[in-house]
CSV table of C-alpha atoms in Angstrom, one decimal:
chain,number,residue,atom,x,y,z
T,21,MET,CA,23.4,-82.5,-0.7
T,22,SER,CA,26.1,-81.0,1.5
T,23,THR,CA,29.0,-83.3,2.3
T,24,SER,CA,30.8,-83.7,5.6
T,25,HIS,CA,34.5,-84.1,4.5
T,26,ALA,CA,37.2,-82.2,6.3
T,27,HIS,CA,38.1,-78.9,4.7
T,28,HIS,CA,41.7,-78.6,5.9
T,29,ASP,CA,45.0,-79.6,4.4
T,30,PRO,CA,46.0,-83.1,5.2
T,31,VAL,CA,49.4,-83.6,6.8
T,32,ARG,CA,51.7,-84.6,3.9
T,33,ASP,CA,55.1,-83.9,2.6
T,34,PRO,CA,55.2,-80.4,0.9
T,35,ILE,CA,57.3,-80.2,-2.2
T,36,GLU,CA,58.5,-77.1,-4.1
T,37,GLU,CA,56.0,-74.6,-5.5
T,38,ASP,CA,54.7,-75.7,-8.9
T,39,GLN,CA,55.1,-73.6,-12.1
T,40,ASP,CA,52.0,-71.5,-11.1
T,41,GLY,CA,53.3,-70.7,-7.7
T,42,ALA,CA,50.8,-72.7,-5.7
T,43,THR,CA,52.2,-75.0,-3.0
T,44,VAL,CA,51.4,-78.6,-3.8
T,45,PHE,CA,52.0,-81.8,-1.8
T,46,SER,CA,53.4,-85.1,-2.8
T,47,ASP,CA,51.2,-88.2,-3.0
T,48,THR,CA,53.9,-90.2,-4.9
T,49,LYS,CA,56.3,-90.8,-2.0
T,50,HIS,CA,54.5,-93.8,-0.7
T,51,GLU,CA,53.0,-95.3,-3.8
T,52,ASP,CA,51.5,-98.2,-1.8
T,53,GLN,CA,49.5,-95.7,0.3
T,54,PRO,CA,47.6,-93.3,-2.0
T,55,PRO,CA,45.7,-90.4,-0.6
T,56,GLN,CA,42.5,-91.6,1.1
T,57,ASN,CA,39.0,-90.9,-0.2
T,58,ILE,CA,35.8,-92.9,0.0
T,59,PHE,CA,36.8,-94.9,-3.2
T,60,SER,CA,39.7,-96.5,-1.4
T,61,GLN,CA,38.0,-97.3,2.0
T,62,GLY,CA,36.3,-100.6,2.7
T,63,GLY,CA,34.8,-103.0,0.1
T,64,LYS,CA,36.4,-103.0,-3.3
T,65,ASP,CA,39.2,-100.5,-4.0
T,66,TYR,CA,38.0,-98.3,-6.8
T,67,ARG,CA,41.5,-96.7,-7.2
T,68,THR,CA,42.4,-98.9,-10.2
T,69,LEU,CA,43.2,-96.5,-13.1
T,70,GLY,CA,46.8,-96.5,-14.3
T,71,ARG,CA,48.4,-94.0,-16.7
T,72,TRP,CA,47.1,-95.5,-19.9
T,73,ASP,CA,43.8,-96.4,-18.4
T,74,THR,CA,43.4,-92.7,-17.7
T,75,VAL,CA,44.4,-91.6,-21.2
T,76,PHE,CA,41.7,-93.8,-22.7
T,77,ALA,CA,39.1,-92.7,-20.1
T,78,LEU,CA,39.8,-89.0,-20.8
T,79,VAL,CA,39.6,-89.6,-24.6
T,80,THR,CA,36.3,-91.5,-24.2
T,81,ASN,CA,35.0,-88.7,-22.0
T,82,GLN,CA,35.9,-85.8,-24.4
T,83,VAL,CA,36.3,-86.9,-28.0
T,84,GLY,CA,32.8,-87.7,-29.0
T,85,LEU,CA,29.7,-85.7,-29.7
T,86,GLY,CA,31.4,-82.3,-29.7
T,87,VAL,CA,33.5,-83.0,-32.8
T,88,LEU,CA,30.3,-83.6,-34.9
T,89,SER,CA,29.3,-79.9,-34.5
T,90,LEU,CA,32.7,-78.3,-35.3
T,91,PRO,CA,32.6,-78.3,-39.2
T,92,ALA,CA,29.3,-76.3,-39.0
T,93,CYS,CA,31.1,-73.9,-36.6
T,94,LEU,CA,33.6,-73.2,-39.3
T,95,LYS,CA,30.7,-72.6,-41.7
T,96,THR,CA,29.5,-69.9,-39.4
T,97,LEU,CA,32.8,-68.3,-38.3
T,98,GLY,CA,35.0,-69.0,-41.3
T,99,VAL,CA,38.1,-71.1,-41.5
T,100,ILE,CA,40.6,-68.8,-39.8
T,101,PRO,CA,38.5,-67.6,-36.9
T,102,GLY,CA,37.1,-71.1,-36.4
T,103,VAL,CA,40.5,-72.7,-36.2
T,104,ILE,CA,41.7,-70.0,-33.8
T,105,ALA,CA,38.7,-70.6,-31.6
T,106,ILE,CA,39.2,-74.4,-31.6
T,107,ILE,CA,42.9,-74.2,-30.7
T,108,GLY,CA,42.5,-71.3,-28.3
T,109,LEU,CA,39.6,-72.8,-26.3
T,110,GLY,CA,41.4,-76.2,-26.3
T,111,SER,CA,44.5,-74.6,-24.8
T,112,LEU,CA,42.5,-72.9,-22.2
T,113,SER,CA,40.7,-76.1,-21.2
T,114,ALA,CA,44.1,-77.8,-20.8
T,115,TYR,CA,45.2,-75.1,-18.4
T,116,THR,CA,42.0,-75.2,-16.4
T,117,ALA,CA,42.3,-79.0,-16.1
T,118,TYR,CA,45.8,-78.6,-14.7
T,119,VAL,CA,44.4,-76.2,-12.1
T,120,LEU,CA,42.0,-79.0,-11.1
T,121,LEU,CA,45.0,-81.2,-10.5
T,122,GLN,CA,46.7,-78.6,-8.4
T,123,PHE,CA,43.6,-78.4,-6.2
T,124,TYR,CA,43.4,-82.1,-6.0
T,125,ARG,CA,47.0,-82.3,-4.8
T,126,ARG,CA,46.1,-79.9,-2.0
T,127,TYR,CA,42.9,-81.7,-1.0
T,128,PRO,CA,43.1,-85.4,-2.1
T,129,GLN,CA,39.9,-86.3,-0.1
T,130,VAL,CA,37.7,-84.7,-2.9
T,131,VAL,CA,36.0,-87.1,-5.3
T,132,ASN,CA,34.4,-84.5,-7.7
T,133,VAL,CA,34.2,-80.8,-8.6
T,134,VAL,CA,31.3,-80.3,-6.1
T,135,ASP,CA,33.6,-81.3,-3.2
T,136,MET,CA,36.1,-78.7,-4.4
T,137,CYS,CA,33.3,-76.0,-4.4
T,138,GLY,CA,32.4,-77.0,-0.9
T,139,ILE,CA,36.0,-76.4,0.3
T,140,VAL,CA,36.1,-73.0,-1.4
T,141,GLY,CA,32.6,-71.7,-0.7
T,142,GLY,CA,31.0,-73.8,1.9
T,143,PRO,CA,27.7,-75.7,1.7
T,144,TYR,CA,25.9,-73.1,-0.3
T,145,LEU,CA,28.4,-73.1,-3.2
T,146,GLU,CA,28.5,-76.9,-2.9
T,147,ILE,CA,24.8,-77.3,-3.3
T,148,LEU,CA,24.8,-74.8,-6.3
T,149,ALA,CA,27.7,-76.7,-7.9
T,150,GLY,CA,25.9,-80.0,-7.3
T,151,VAL,CA,22.8,-78.8,-9.1
T,152,GLY,CA,25.0,-77.4,-11.9
T,153,LEU,CA,27.0,-80.7,-12.3
T,154,LEU,CA,23.8,-82.6,-12.7
T,155,ILE,CA,22.4,-80.2,-15.2
T,156,LYS,CA,25.6,-80.4,-17.2
T,157,VAL,CA,26.0,-84.2,-17.3
T,158,MET,CA,22.3,-84.7,-17.9
T,159,MET,CA,22.3,-82.3,-20.8
T,160,THR,CA,25.3,-84.1,-22.3
T,161,CYS,CA,23.7,-87.5,-22.0
T,162,ALA,CA,20.5,-86.0,-23.5
T,163,SER,CA,22.5,-84.7,-26.5
T,164,ALA,CA,23.9,-88.3,-26.8
T,165,GLY,CA,20.3,-89.6,-26.8
T,166,VAL,CA,19.3,-87.0,-29.5
T,167,THR,CA,22.3,-88.0,-31.6
T,168,LEU,CA,21.3,-91.7,-31.3
T,169,SER,CA,17.8,-90.9,-32.3
T,170,VAL,CA,19.2,-89.1,-35.4
T,171,SER,CA,21.3,-92.2,-36.1
T,172,PHE,CA,18.3,-94.6,-35.8
T,173,ASN,CA,16.1,-92.4,-37.9
T,174,THR,CA,18.8,-92.1,-40.6
T,175,LEU,CA,19.5,-95.8,-40.7
T,176,SER,CA,15.8,-96.9,-40.7
T,177,ASN,CA,14.4,-94.1,-42.9
T,178,HIS,CA,12.3,-93.0,-39.9
T,179,ALA,CA,10.6,-96.3,-39.3
T,180,PHE,CA,9.6,-95.4,-35.8
T,181,CYS,CA,8.5,-92.4,-33.7
T,182,THR,CA,11.5,-90.4,-32.6
T,183,VAL,CA,10.3,-90.5,-29.0
T,184,GLY,CA,10.4,-94.3,-29.3
T,185,PHE,CA,14.0,-94.2,-30.7
T,186,LEU,CA,15.0,-91.9,-27.8
T,187,THR,CA,13.5,-94.4,-25.3
T,188,ILE,CA,15.6,-97.2,-26.8
T,189,ALA,CA,18.7,-95.1,-26.7
T,190,ILE,CA,18.1,-94.1,-23.0
T,191,VAL,CA,17.4,-97.7,-21.9
T,192,ALA,CA,20.6,-99.0,-23.6
T,193,SER,CA,22.6,-96.2,-21.9
T,194,TRP,CA,21.1,-97.1,-18.5
T,195,ILE,CA,22.3,-100.7,-19.0
T,196,LEU,CA,25.8,-99.5,-19.9
T,197,THR,CA,26.1,-97.5,-16.7
T,198,LEU,CA,25.3,-100.4,-14.4
T,199,PRO,CA,29.0,-101.1,-13.7
T,200,ARG,CA,30.1,-99.0,-10.8
T,201,THR,CA,33.8,-98.1,-11.6
T,202,VAL,CA,35.2,-95.9,-14.4
T,203,LYS,CA,37.6,-98.8,-15.3
T,204,PHE,CA,34.8,-99.9,-17.6
T,205,VAL,CA,34.7,-96.5,-19.2
T,206,SER,CA,38.5,-96.6,-19.9
T,207,GLN,CA,38.1,-100.0,-21.6
T,208,THR,CA,35.8,-98.5,-24.2
T,209,GLY,CA,38.3,-95.8,-25.1
T,210,ILE,CA,40.0,-97.5,-28.0
T,211,PRO,CA,36.8,-98.8,-29.8
T,212,SER,CA,35.1,-95.4,-29.1
T,213,THR,CA,38.0,-93.5,-30.7
T,214,ILE,CA,38.2,-95.8,-33.7
T,215,SER,CA,34.4,-95.5,-34.1
T,216,ILE,CA,34.4,-91.6,-34.2
T,217,LEU,CA,37.5,-91.4,-36.4
T,218,SER,CA,36.3,-94.0,-38.9
T,219,ALA,CA,32.9,-92.3,-39.2
T,220,ALA,CA,34.6,-88.9,-39.8
T,221,LEU,CA,37.0,-90.5,-42.4
T,222,ILE,CA,34.1,-92.0,-44.3
T,223,VAL,CA,32.5,-88.6,-44.5
T,224,MET,CA,35.7,-87.0,-45.7
T,225,ILE,CA,36.4,-89.6,-48.3
T,226,SER,CA,32.9,-89.7,-49.7
T,227,LEU,CA,32.8,-85.9,-49.9
T,228,GLY,CA,36.1,-86.1,-51.8
T,229,VAL,CA,34.5,-88.1,-54.6
T,230,ALA,CA,30.9,-86.9,-54.6
T,231,ASN,CA,28.9,-83.8,-53.7
T,232,PRO,CA,27.1,-83.4,-50.4
T,233,ALA,CA,23.7,-85.1,-50.2
T,234,GLN,CA,21.7,-81.8,-50.3
T,235,ALA,CA,23.8,-80.0,-53.0
T,236,PRO,CA,22.1,-79.4,-56.3
T,237,PRO,CA,23.6,-80.6,-59.7
T,238,GLY,CA,26.4,-78.4,-60.9
T,239,TRP,CA,27.1,-77.1,-57.3
T,240,GLU,CA,30.4,-75.2,-57.0
T,241,ASN,CA,32.0,-75.1,-53.5
T,242,LYS,CA,32.8,-71.7,-52.0
T,243,ILE,CA,34.8,-71.6,-48.8
T,244,GLU,CA,34.4,-68.7,-46.4
T,245,VAL,CA,37.9,-67.9,-45.0
T,246,ILE,CA,36.5,-65.3,-42.7
T,247,GLY,CA,32.8,-65.6,-42.0
T,248,ARG,CA,30.3,-62.8,-41.3
T,249,PRO,CA,28.1,-64.2,-38.6
T,250,THR,CA,25.6,-62.2,-36.6
T,251,PHE,CA,26.3,-61.8,-32.8
T,252,ARG,CA,23.9,-64.7,-32.0
T,253,GLU,CA,25.3,-67.0,-34.7
T,254,GLY,CA,28.9,-66.3,-33.7
T,255,LEU,CA,28.2,-66.8,-30.0
T,256,ASN,CA,26.3,-70.1,-30.6
T,257,ALA,CA,29.3,-71.3,-32.7
T,258,CYS,CA,31.7,-70.6,-29.9
T,259,LEU,CA,29.4,-72.3,-27.4
T,260,LYS,CA,29.5,-75.5,-29.5
T,261,ILE,CA,33.3,-75.3,-29.6
T,262,CYS,CA,33.3,-75.0,-25.8
T,263,TYR,CA,31.1,-78.1,-25.7
T,264,ALA,CA,33.8,-80.1,-27.5
T,265,TYR,CA,36.1,-79.4,-24.5
T,266,ALA,CA,33.4,-80.2,-21.8
T,267,GLY,CA,35.2,-83.2,-20.3
T,268,ASN,CA,36.8,-81.2,-17.4
T,269,ILE,CA,33.8,-81.8,-15.2
T,270,SER,CA,34.6,-85.5,-15.0
T,271,PHE,CA,38.4,-85.2,-14.5
T,272,VAL,CA,38.4,-85.0,-10.7
T,273,GLY,CA,36.4,-88.2,-10.5
T,274,TYR,CA,39.0,-89.9,-12.6
T,275,MET,CA,41.8,-88.5,-10.4
T,276,ALA,CA,39.9,-90.0,-7.4
T,277,GLU,CA,40.0,-93.4,-9.0
T,278,MET,CA,43.6,-93.2,-10.2
T,279,ARG,CA,46.4,-95.1,-8.4
T,280,ASN,CA,48.8,-92.2,-8.6
T,281,PRO,CA,47.1,-89.0,-10.0
T,282,SER,CA,50.0,-86.6,-9.3
T,283,ARG,CA,52.4,-88.6,-11.4
T,284,ASP,CA,50.1,-89.9,-14.1
T,285,PHE,CA,47.4,-87.3,-14.7
T,286,PRO,CA,49.7,-84.6,-16.4
T,287,MET,CA,50.9,-87.1,-19.0
T,288,ALA,CA,47.3,-88.3,-19.6
T,289,LEU,CA,46.1,-84.7,-19.9
T,290,ALA,CA,48.8,-83.8,-22.4
T,291,CYS,CA,48.0,-86.9,-24.5
T,292,LEU,CA,44.3,-85.9,-24.5
T,293,GLU,CA,44.7,-82.3,-25.4
T,294,VAL,CA,47.2,-82.9,-28.2
T,295,PHE,CA,45.1,-85.6,-29.6
T,296,SER,CA,41.7,-83.8,-29.3
T,297,ILE,CA,42.9,-80.4,-30.6
T,298,THR,CA,44.6,-82.1,-33.6
T,299,ILE,CA,41.6,-84.3,-34.4
T,300,TYR,CA,39.1,-81.4,-33.9
T,301,THR,CA,41.1,-79.1,-36.2
T,302,VAL,CA,41.6,-81.6,-39.0
T,303,VAL,CA,38.1,-83.0,-39.0
T,304,ALA,CA,36.5,-79.5,-38.9
T,305,ILE,CA,38.6,-78.1,-41.7
T,306,ALA,CA,38.4,-81.2,-44.0
T,307,ILE,CA,34.6,-81.6,-43.8
T,308,PHE,CA,33.8,-77.9,-44.1
T,309,CYS,CA,36.2,-77.4,-47.0
T,310,LEU,CA,34.6,-80.4,-48.8
T,311,ALA,CA,30.9,-79.7,-48.0
T,312,GLY,CA,30.9,-75.9,-47.9
T,313,ASP,CA,27.5,-74.3,-47.5
T,314,TYR,CA,26.0,-77.8,-47.2
T,315,THR,CA,27.9,-78.7,-44.0
T,316,THR,CA,25.4,-80.0,-41.4
T,317,SER,CA,25.4,-80.5,-37.7
T,318,PRO,CA,25.9,-83.3,-36.7
T,319,ALA,CA,28.6,-83.3,-39.5
T,320,LEU,CA,28.0,-86.9,-40.6
T,321,GLY,CA,24.8,-85.8,-42.5
T,322,SER,CA,27.0,-83.7,-44.8
T,323,ALA,CA,28.1,-86.9,-46.7
T,324,PRO,CA,26.2,-88.4,-49.7
T,325,ARG,CA,23.2,-90.5,-48.6
T,326,ILE,CA,24.7,-94.0,-48.5
T,327,PRO,CA,28.1,-93.0,-46.9
T,328,ALA,CA,26.1,-90.9,-44.3
T,329,LYS,CA,24.1,-94.0,-43.3
T,330,VAL,CA,27.3,-96.0,-43.0
T,331,ALA,CA,28.9,-93.3,-40.9
T,332,TYR,CA,25.9,-93.0,-38.6
T,333,GLY,CA,26.0,-96.8,-38.1
T,334,ILE,CA,29.8,-96.8,-37.3
T,335,VAL,CA,29.6,-93.8,-34.9
T,336,LEU,CA,27.1,-95.5,-32.6
T,337,PRO,CA,29.8,-97.0,-30.2
T,338,ALA,CA,31.3,-93.5,-29.7
T,339,VAL,CA,28.0,-91.9,-28.9
T,340,PHE,CA,27.1,-94.7,-26.5
T,341,SER,CA,30.5,-94.3,-24.8
T,342,THR,CA,29.9,-90.6,-24.4
T,343,ALA,CA,26.6,-91.3,-22.7
T,344,MET,CA,28.2,-93.9,-20.5
T,345,ALA,CA,31.1,-91.7,-19.5
T,346,PHE,CA,29.0,-88.7,-18.5
T,347,GLY,CA,26.3,-90.9,-17.1
T,348,GLN,CA,28.9,-92.5,-14.8
T,349,THR,CA,29.9,-89.0,-13.5
T,350,GLY,CA,26.3,-88.0,-12.8
T,351,ILE,CA,25.1,-91.2,-11.2
T,352,LYS,CA,28.2,-91.5,-9.1
T,353,TYR,CA,27.7,-88.0,-7.7
T,354,ILE,CA,24.1,-88.8,-6.8
T,355,TYR,CA,25.2,-92.1,-5.3
T,356,VAL,CA,27.9,-90.6,-3.1
T,357,VAL,CA,25.4,-87.9,-1.9
T,358,VAL,CA,22.8,-90.5,-1.0
T,359,MET,CA,25.3,-92.8,0.7
T,360,ARG,CA,26.6,-89.9,2.8
T,361,TRP,CA,23.0,-88.9,3.7
T,362,MET,CA,22.4,-92.5,4.9
T,363,ASN,CA,25.7,-92.4,6.9
T,364,ALA,CA,26.9,-95.4,4.8
T,365,THR,CA,30.1,-94.0,3.2
T,366,HIS,CA,31.9,-97.1,4.4
T,367,GLN,CA,29.7,-99.1,2.1
T,368,VAL,CA,30.2,-97.1,-1.0
T,369,THR,CA,32.5,-99.6,-2.6
T,370,ASP,CA,31.2,-102.8,-1.2
T,371,ARG,CA,28.9,-105.3,-2.9
T,372,SER,CA,26.0,-105.3,-0.5
T,373,VAL,CA,22.4,-105.3,-1.4
T,374,LYS,CA,22.1,-101.8,0.1
T,375,SER,CA,24.9,-100.3,-2.1
T,376,TRP,CA,23.8,-102.1,-5.3
T,377,THR,CA,20.1,-101.1,-4.8
T,378,THR,CA,21.1,-97.5,-4.2
T,379,TRP,CA,23.3,-97.5,-7.3
T,380,VAL,CA,20.7,-98.9,-9.5
T,381,GLY,CA,18.0,-96.6,-8.1
T,382,CYS,CA,20.2,-93.5,-8.6
T,383,GLY,CA,20.9,-94.7,-12.2
T,384,THR,CA,17.2,-95.2,-13.0
T,385,LEU,CA,16.2,-91.8,-11.7
T,386,TYR,CA,19.1,-90.2,-13.6
T,387,TRP,CA,18.2,-91.7,-16.9
T,388,LEU,CA,14.5,-90.9,-16.5
T,389,VAL,CA,15.3,-87.2,-16.1
T,390,VAL,CA,17.7,-87.4,-19.1
T,391,TRP,CA,14.8,-89.0,-21.2
T,392,VAL,CA,12.6,-86.0,-20.3
T,393,ILE,CA,15.3,-83.5,-21.3
T,394,ALA,CA,16.1,-85.2,-24.6
T,395,ASN,CA,12.4,-85.1,-25.6
T,396,ALA,CA,11.9,-81.5,-24.4
T,397,ILE,CA,14.9,-80.2,-26.4
T,398,PRO,CA,15.1,-82.7,-29.4
T,399,VAL,CA,17.5,-80.6,-31.5
T,400,PHE,CA,21.2,-81.5,-31.5
T,401,ASP,CA,22.6,-77.9,-32.0
T,402,SER,CA,20.3,-76.3,-29.4
T,403,ILE,CA,20.9,-78.8,-26.7
T,404,LEU,CA,24.7,-78.3,-27.2
T,405,SER,CA,24.4,-74.5,-27.0
T,406,ILE,CA,22.1,-74.4,-24.0
T,407,SER,CA,24.3,-76.9,-22.1
T,408,SER,CA,27.4,-74.8,-22.8
T,409,ALA,CA,25.7,-71.6,-21.8
T,410,THR,CA,24.2,-72.9,-18.5
T,411,THR,CA,27.0,-75.0,-17.0
T,412,ILE,CA,29.9,-75.9,-19.3
T,413,ALA,CA,31.2,-72.3,-19.2
T,414,TRP,CA,31.7,-72.6,-15.5
T,415,PHE,CA,32.8,-76.2,-15.2
T,416,THR,CA,35.3,-76.0,-18.0
T,417,PHE,CA,36.6,-72.5,-17.4
T,418,GLY,CA,35.1,-70.3,-14.6
T,419,LEU,CA,35.4,-72.6,-11.6
T,420,SER,CA,39.0,-73.4,-12.3
T,421,GLY,CA,39.6,-69.6,-12.1
T,422,VAL,CA,37.9,-69.6,-8.7
T,423,PHE,CA,40.0,-72.5,-7.5
T,424,TRP,CA,43.2,-70.8,-8.6
T,425,PHE,CA,42.3,-67.7,-6.5
T,426,HIS,CA,41.7,-70.1,-3.5
T,427,LEU,CA,45.0,-71.8,-4.0
T,428,ASN,CA,47.0,-68.6,-4.3
T,429,ARG,CA,45.2,-66.3,-1.9
T,430,GLY,CA,47.7,-64.1,-0.1
T,431,CYS,CA,50.3,-64.2,-2.9
T,432,LEU,CA,48.3,-62.9,-5.9
T,433,PHE,CA,50.9,-60.2,-6.7
T,434,GLN,CA,54.0,-62.1,-5.8
T,435,ASP,CA,55.8,-61.7,-9.2
T,436,TRP,CA,55.1,-60.9,-12.8
T,437,LYS,CA,54.1,-64.5,-13.6
T,438,LYS,CA,51.6,-64.5,-10.8
T,439,ILE,CA,50.1,-61.2,-12.0
T,440,LEU,CA,49.7,-62.6,-15.5
T,441,LEU,CA,48.0,-65.7,-14.1
T,442,LEU,CA,45.8,-63.4,-12.0
T,443,ILE,CA,44.7,-61.6,-15.2
T,444,LEU,CA,44.1,-64.9,-17.0
T,445,ASN,CA,42.0,-66.4,-14.3
T,446,THR,CA,40.0,-63.2,-13.9
T,447,LEU,CA,39.2,-63.2,-17.6
T,448,LEU,CA,38.1,-66.9,-17.3
T,449,ILE,CA,35.6,-65.9,-14.7
T,450,ILE,CA,34.4,-62.9,-16.8
T,451,GLN,CA,34.1,-65.2,-19.9
T,452,SER,CA,31.9,-67.6,-18.0
T,453,LEU,CA,29.6,-64.8,-16.8
T,454,PHE,CA,29.3,-63.5,-20.4
T,455,MET,CA,28.6,-67.0,-21.8
T,456,ASN,CA,25.9,-67.5,-19.1
T,457,ALA,CA,24.0,-64.4,-20.0
T,458,GLY,CA,24.5,-63.9,-23.7
T,459,GLY,CA,24.8,-67.6,-24.4
T,460,LEU,CA,21.4,-68.5,-22.9
T,461,TRP,CA,19.7,-65.7,-24.8
T,462,SER,CA,21.3,-66.8,-28.2
T,463,SER,CA,20.7,-70.5,-27.7
T,464,ILE,CA,17.1,-70.3,-26.5
T,465,THR,CA,16.1,-67.9,-29.3
T,466,GLU,CA,17.7,-70.2,-31.8
T,467,LEU,CA,15.7,-73.1,-30.5
T,468,MET,CA,12.5,-71.1,-30.7
T,469,ASN,CA,13.2,-70.2,-34.3
T,470,ILE,CA,13.7,-73.9,-35.1
T,471,PHE,CA,10.3,-74.8,-33.5
T,472,ASP,CA,8.6,-72.0,-35.5
T,473,ASN,CA,10.2,-72.9,-38.8
T,474,ASP,CA,7.6,-74.4,-41.1
T,475,SER,CA,10.3,-76.4,-43.0
T,476,SER,CA,11.5,-78.1,-39.8
T,477,SER,CA,10.2,-81.6,-39.0
T,478,VAL,CA,10.7,-80.9,-35.3
T,479,ARG,CA,7.6,-79.1,-34.3
T,480,GLY,CA,8.2,-79.0,-30.6
T,481,SER,CA,8.9,-81.1,-27.5
T,482,PHE,CA,8.1,-84.8,-27.5
T,483,SER,CA,7.9,-84.7,-31.3
T,484,CYS,CA,7.6,-87.9,-33.5
T,485,GLY,CA,8.9,-85.9,-36.4
T,486,ASP,CA,11.8,-87.3,-38.5
T,487,ASN,CA,15.1,-85.7,-37.2
T,488,SER,CA,17.3,-87.8,-39.5
T,489,ALA,CA,20.3,-86.0,-41.1
T,490,ILE,CA,19.6,-86.9,-44.7
């Protein structure tokens, strides 16, 4: 799994130190000669993303499944702590994404976060990061599969075994990831965003004129401004909020396929974070304040029965787009590793039988594993929490802290700004370690409780039980 790229700074024109004090290099001086990586060598040039292509790709990558869990997080934490967590973790994810760009400017030959880990820690950290990347993207795709099975069961009144619905969802996602460039992902950005926002709007409007589906007659809504969660409940809620900002793992891959990442990525990142934090906050507050104690996760099930069915039908394009975006990241990583192992990196972007057979084979293996994970953990909330605890904490927050230390080694105490950033990045690493330990305990015990709950239709792994939201 180890790669053989050079681990030294390329000879390029240095520019002034950036606002964080790390020396960066310009790849904008010669716009017709972008930094070289395997996506711009031989065959078809994969470096096709412009500024707005990247905006749509980032939105597709991040604004999806995560938003459906946020109203229930406010139910647990309360409105004020929940909103603080959404805005705070979103701001942190924006900063850590910018650190990824700083690192990419220094080492433009990288094509994913795993390559970055190889530069920082050598082959052992690279292998560990590769395994972590695959776990993360596979868990995200599995959560998309679970959401699709919930949608299919909700729309059909559980007309089919849930394992069968999961199989249909996975096969459809496999077909969507057959195209080999992320340009296709960016092209789904607008319909995906319209899909998720329309579904959320339907839920909010329906709750404004009628009670939640599960509310009894004469129900009076009571809003918890500040919740009283247990340690496990509060930690699981924060893990689900982290999941909503889990897109960072794919950002380096998008940089590698951008025509001019140094110039265009900061604007695309700013658009993404402003849009996502705003949408997450508005949707979470609106649905929770309207549904109260009957807020569900995914949130679409909070609506009355008919609007909930309509919302689950409308949200399907967004869920498929999420599966496609993260599936592309995982499959492309496996594909690049296999092509390097076969000493065929010069064929990565060509249209030969060898490259296409390798791509389809990697995709098929990938989705088979996702199918197993989705059936083994068939609960939306649990798969989000476990995914956040195992890998998202590191790929969204912790690794960026490690990369910052690598970029700034030798000048960590240069001035007061540097010292503040030193403290911040140290806390990001500590946060990731805490979420690993405490998060895994809380999320796995929550899943066991669901399996043991007599009122739950999900009795265990590979269950045919009805997991519909209404």
